[in-house]
Each structure stands twice: as C-alpha cells, then as structure tokens.
mmCIF file of C-alpha atoms in Angstrom:
data_model
loop_
_atom_site.group_PDB
_atom_site.id
_atom_site.type_symbol
_atom_site.label_atom_id
_atom_site.label_comp_id
_atom_site.label_asym_id
_atom_site.label_seq_id
_atom_site.Cartn_x
_atom_site.Cartn_y
_atom_site.Cartn_z
ATOM 1 C CA MET A 5 -0.018 -0.126 -0.030
ATOM 2 C CA GLU A 6 1.395 3.336 -0.749
ATOM 3 C CA GLN A 7 2.168 6.048 2.024
ATOM 4 C CA ARG A 8 1.627 9.751 2.606
ATOM 5 C CA PHE A 9 3.402 12.086 4.903
ATOM 6 C CA ALA A 10 1.257 13.594 7.502
ATOM 7 C CA ARG A 11 2.294 17.062 6.178
ATOM 8 C CA GLU A 12 0.534 16.154 2.918
ATOM 9 C CA SER A 13 -2.915 16.196 4.737
ATOM 10 C CA ARG A 14 -2.049 19.282 6.900
ATOM 11 C CA CYS A 15 -4.637 22.165 6.440
ATOM 12 C CA PHE A 16 -5.547 25.422 8.418
ATOM 13 C CA LYS A 17 -8.669 27.336 9.034
ATOM 14 C CA THR A 18 -8.558 30.849 10.456
ATOM 15 C CA SER A 19 -11.837 32.580 11.554
ATOM 16 C CA ARG A 20 -12.835 35.789 13.348
ATOM 17 C CA ILE A 21 -15.027 35.416 16.015
ATOM 18 C CA PHE A 22 -18.124 37.692 15.902
ATOM 19 C CA PRO A 23 -20.983 38.523 18.398
ATOM 20 C CA THR A 24 -23.388 36.206 16.510
ATOM 21 C CA ASP A 25 -20.820 33.163 17.297
ATOM 22 C CA VAL A 26 -21.071 33.517 20.960
ATOM 23 C CA ASN A 27 -23.359 32.149 23.774
ATOM 24 C CA ASN A 28 -24.610 33.942 26.886
ATOM 25 C CA HIS A 29 -21.283 33.660 28.478
ATOM 26 C CA ASN A 30 -19.891 35.729 25.651
ATOM 27 C CA THR A 31 -17.520 32.899 24.513
ATOM 28 C CA LEU A 32 -17.822 31.041 21.137
ATOM 29 C CA PHE A 33 -20.594 28.428 21.091
ATOM 30 C CA GLY A 34 -19.329 24.797 21.496
ATOM 31 C CA GLY A 35 -21.296 23.654 18.532
ATOM 32 C CA LYS A 36 -19.884 26.307 16.191
ATOM 33 C CA LEU A 37 -16.278 25.139 17.025
ATOM 34 C CA MET A 38 -17.292 21.551 16.522
ATOM 35 C CA SER A 39 -18.678 22.475 13.060
ATOM 36 C CA TYR A 40 -15.267 24.001 12.376
ATOM 37 C CA ILE A 41 -13.467 20.935 13.742
ATOM 38 C CA ASP A 42 -15.610 18.574 11.544
ATOM 39 C CA ASP A 43 -14.984 20.711 8.536
ATOM 40 C CA ILE A 44 -11.194 21.043 8.711
ATOM 41 C CA ALA A 45 -10.778 17.467 9.752
ATOM 42 C CA SER A 46 -12.927 16.331 6.562
ATOM 43 C CA ILE A 47 -10.598 18.131 4.417
ATOM 44 C CA ALA A 48 -7.471 16.674 5.852
ATOM 45 C CA ALA A 49 -8.746 13.193 5.574
ATOM 46 C CA HIS A 50 -9.946 13.665 1.836
ATOM 47 C CA LYS A 51 -6.436 15.282 1.141
ATOM 48 C CA HIS A 52 -4.829 12.041 2.545
ATOM 49 C CA CYS A 53 -6.643 9.480 0.739
ATOM 50 C CA ARG A 54 -7.896 11.522 -2.111
ATOM 51 C CA ARG A 55 -11.299 9.916 -1.901
ATOM 52 C CA SER A 56 -14.635 10.913 -0.450
ATOM 53 C CA VAL A 57 -14.951 10.407 3.179
ATOM 54 C CA VAL A 58 -17.306 10.304 5.953
ATOM 55 C CA THR A 59 -17.018 11.054 9.660
ATOM 56 C CA ALA A 60 -17.181 7.724 11.499
ATOM 57 C CA SER A 61 -16.909 9.312 14.878
ATOM 58 C CA THR A 62 -15.826 12.239 16.802
ATOM 59 C CA ASP A 63 -13.851 10.738 19.290
ATOM 60 C CA SER A 64 -13.036 13.531 21.619
ATOM 61 C CA VAL A 65 -13.392 17.316 21.803
ATOM 62 C CA ASP A 66 -11.607 18.774 24.578
ATOM 63 C CA PHE A 67 -12.457 22.419 25.287
ATOM 64 C CA LEU A 68 -9.222 23.879 27.213
ATOM 65 C CA SER A 69 -9.873 27.606 27.161
ATOM 66 C CA PRO A 70 -12.653 29.930 26.344
ATOM 67 C CA ILE A 71 -12.887 31.704 22.988
ATOM 68 C CA HIS A 72 -13.612 35.347 23.051
ATOM 69 C CA THR A 73 -14.814 37.930 20.469
ATOM 70 C CA SER A 74 -11.550 39.824 20.661
ATOM 71 C CA ASP A 75 -9.932 36.377 19.411
ATOM 72 C CA SER A 76 -9.338 34.882 16.012
ATOM 73 C CA VAL A 77 -9.364 30.949 15.998
ATOM 74 C CA CYS A 78 -6.864 28.862 13.944
ATOM 75 C CA LEU A 79 -7.597 25.511 13.443
ATOM 76 C CA GLU A 80 -4.816 22.969 12.205
ATOM 77 C CA SER A 81 -5.508 19.506 11.159
ATOM 78 C CA PHE A 82 -3.779 16.494 9.904
ATOM 79 C CA VAL A 83 -4.059 12.698 9.690
ATOM 80 C CA THR A 84 -2.143 10.816 12.579
ATOM 81 C CA TRP A 85 -2.863 7.344 11.939
ATOM 82 C CA THR A 86 -4.639 5.078 9.555
ATOM 83 C CA GLY A 87 -6.351 1.619 9.650
ATOM 84 C CA LYS A 88 -7.475 -0.305 6.554
ATOM 85 C CA SER A 89 -10.243 2.164 5.365
ATOM 86 C CA SER A 90 -10.255 4.587 8.520
ATOM 87 C CA MET A 91 -8.264 7.651 9.493
ATOM 88 C CA GLU A 92 -7.720 9.283 12.791
ATOM 89 C CA VAL A 93 -7.472 13.105 12.207
ATOM 90 C CA PHE A 94 -6.201 15.452 15.041
ATOM 91 C CA VAL A 95 -7.341 18.992 15.075
ATOM 92 C CA LYS A 96 -5.461 21.624 17.360
ATOM 93 C CA VAL A 97 -7.364 25.039 17.961
ATOM 94 C CA VAL A 98 -5.201 27.895 18.579
ATOM 95 C CA THR A 99 -6.634 31.362 19.564
ATOM 96 C CA GLU A 100 -4.990 34.716 19.184
ATOM 97 C CA ASP A 101 -6.027 37.818 21.034
ATOM 98 C CA LEU A 102 -6.272 40.178 18.168
ATOM 99 C CA LYS A 103 -5.500 43.202 20.322
ATOM 100 C CA THR A 104 -2.525 41.453 22.337
ATOM 101 C CA GLY A 105 -1.131 38.978 20.056
ATOM 102 C CA ALA A 106 -1.275 36.322 22.944
ATOM 103 C CA ARG A 107 -1.898 32.935 21.710
ATOM 104 C CA LYS A 108 -3.145 29.666 23.422
ATOM 105 C CA ILE A 109 -4.452 26.181 22.750
ATOM 106 C CA ALA A 110 -7.981 26.601 23.155
ATOM 107 C CA ALA A 111 -9.130 23.015 22.305
ATOM 108 C CA THR A 112 -7.937 19.709 20.857
ATOM 109 C CA SER A 113 -9.944 17.216 18.950
ATOM 110 C CA PHE A 114 -9.685 13.581 17.350
ATOM 111 C CA LEU A 115 -11.976 12.283 14.643
ATOM 112 C CA THR A 116 -12.334 9.167 12.673
ATOM 113 C CA PHE A 117 -13.169 9.150 8.911
ATOM 114 C CA VAL A 118 -13.688 6.351 6.430
ATOM 115 C CA ALA A 119 -12.758 6.624 2.940
ATOM 116 C CA LEU A 120 -15.292 5.581 0.338
ATOM 117 C CA ASP A 121 -15.218 4.488 -3.168
ATOM 118 C CA ASP A 122 -17.677 5.926 -5.816
ATOM 119 C CA ASN A 123 -20.044 3.347 -4.968
ATOM 120 C CA LYS A 124 -19.947 4.456 -1.124
ATOM 121 C CA VAL A 125 -18.155 1.302 -0.115
ATOM 122 C CA PRO A 126 -15.171 1.604 2.284
ATOM 123 C CA VAL A 127 -11.730 1.377 0.577
ATOM 124 C CA GLU A 128 -8.222 1.152 1.721
ATOM 125 C CA VAL A 129 -6.253 4.203 2.500
ATOM 126 C CA PRO A 130 -2.471 4.988 2.366
ATOM 127 C CA ASP A 131 -0.249 4.648 5.552
ATOM 128 C CA VAL A 132 0.646 7.919 7.082
ATOM 129 C CA VAL A 133 4.262 8.657 7.818
ATOM 130 C CA PRO A 134 4.906 11.159 10.637
ATOM 131 C CA GLU A 135 8.033 13.516 10.565
ATOM 132 C CA THR A 136 7.879 16.101 13.396
ATOM 133 C CA GLU A 137 7.957 15.324 16.958
ATOM 134 C CA GLU A 138 4.149 16.225 17.312
ATOM 135 C CA GLU A 139 3.167 13.838 14.332
ATOM 136 C CA LYS A 140 5.485 11.117 15.986
ATOM 137 C CA LYS A 141 3.919 11.572 19.446
ATOM 138 C CA LEU A 142 0.353 11.293 17.984
ATOM 139 C CA HIS A 143 1.240 8.572 15.827
ATOM 140 C CA GLU A 144 2.864 6.396 18.458
ATOM 141 C CA SER A 145 -0.190 6.850 20.867
ATOM 142 C CA ALA A 146 -2.889 6.223 18.250
ATOM 143 C CA PRO A 147 -2.996 2.501 18.778
ATOM 144 C CA HIS A 148 -4.228 3.132 22.239
ATOM 145 C CA ARG A 149 -6.924 5.609 20.989
ATOM 146 C CA ALA A 150 -7.899 2.895 18.425
ATOM 147 C CA GLU A 151 -8.561 0.508 20.888
ATOM 148 C CA MET A 152 -10.518 2.754 23.160
ATOM 149 C CA ARG A 153 -12.708 3.809 20.066
ATOM 150 C CA ARG A 154 -13.258 -0.026 19.294
ATOM 151 C CA LEU A 155 -14.197 -0.705 22.949
ATOM 152 C CA ARG A 156 -16.544 2.445 22.960
ATOM 153 C CA ARG A 157 -18.218 1.402 19.816
ATOM 154 C CA VAL A 158 -18.951 -2.052 21.144
ATOM 155 C CA GLU A 159 -20.671 -0.362 24.241
ATOM 156 C CA SER A 160 -22.536 2.057 22.030
ATOM 157 C CA LYS A 161 -24.059 -0.822 20.022
ATOM 158 C CA LYS A 162 -24.976 -2.628 23.181
ATOM 159 C CA LEU A 163 -26.657 0.535 24.590
ATOM 160 C CA ALA A 164 -28.299 1.386 21.301
ATOM 161 C CA SER A 165 -29.917 -2.030 21.307
ATOM 162 C CA PHE A 166 -31.522 -1.230 24.710
ATOM 163 C CA PHE A 167 -33.304 2.113 23.417
ATOM 164 C CA THR A 168 -36.709 2.386 22.329
ATOM 165 C CA MET A 169 -37.517 3.971 19.082
ATOM 166 C CA LYS A 170 -41.237 4.700 19.988
ATOM 167 C CA TYR A 171 -42.563 8.040 20.266
ATOM 168 C CA PRO A 172 -43.702 9.244 23.860
ATOM 169 C CA TRP A 173 -47.295 8.987 22.872
ATOM 170 C CA GLU A 174 -46.957 5.509 21.558
#
C-alpha cells in the first residue's frame, strides 16, 4: 500500500469570532467550534486518501480555554494514523487575541473518518508517515486511542440495542 506524509494532509482554517458566534457567556458556541473542527478534519482526511470521506466518529473534543470575540481562531488538522479504510485526524485549535497577540491552545480533537469509493463502499487508505515530533507523538499513541474507540463502539452498540424508538405518545 502506498504511503503519504502527515504533512500532505495538513490544513488550516482561520476565523474571526463575531458577536453572533457567542453564547450567553460571551464565548464561542461549542457547537460552532465543533462544526469548524469537523469541516477542517474532513478536508485533511480527503487530502490524505484523495477519496470521499465520511465522519465515523468524533472521538473527543476537549475545550481547554474559552474563545472570546476579541480572538481569532486557527484550526490545524492532519491525519495521525490509519487503519485499513479509516483515518484518525487530529485538530488543534489555537486562539489569538487580536489586540495583544497572545496565543493559546483553546481545544484539541480527534475524529475518525472512513474513505469511500464511488459506490460508497469503504476503501483502503494509504499509510501515514509522521515526521515532526508532534506527528510522531500522536502516531505512537494512536493504537491506544484506536482500541478505546473500538471498545466504546462495542458499548455504544449494546446501549443502542436497549433504546426504544417509539414516540412518547405510542
């Protein structure tokens, strides 16, 4: 199977935070940030495999610091690890106070995407080759995260089989 460097999937998105983007605490809506995260992660996954991709799971989103209207937000994403047809994508969210220039990590996230062929059937993806220390650290720790995802998926399926699909009035 072919290989691609993690840097080949790396992409960035920078946005300004407007008053319409914030909640009653005057910080960025978590859902708005999650939308940005899924968007940029899907681009990284698509660049890695050069195929259509679907989000299989949002494995984690850790909100580390609030994002204010005086900030810009820069999201960086790249593929950190691959399975047969799946890819783990890391997203780092960095804020910059536009008045002072102070920067901080506001959030991190891991998502899993699956590559699809033209018939929407999962297809093999290239292996990823890490180069930087950051890429290597994320690549080395990925098998543990993959096992946690597998276990969580088993538990989610068990729990889903318990849920009713009836409306409350039925």
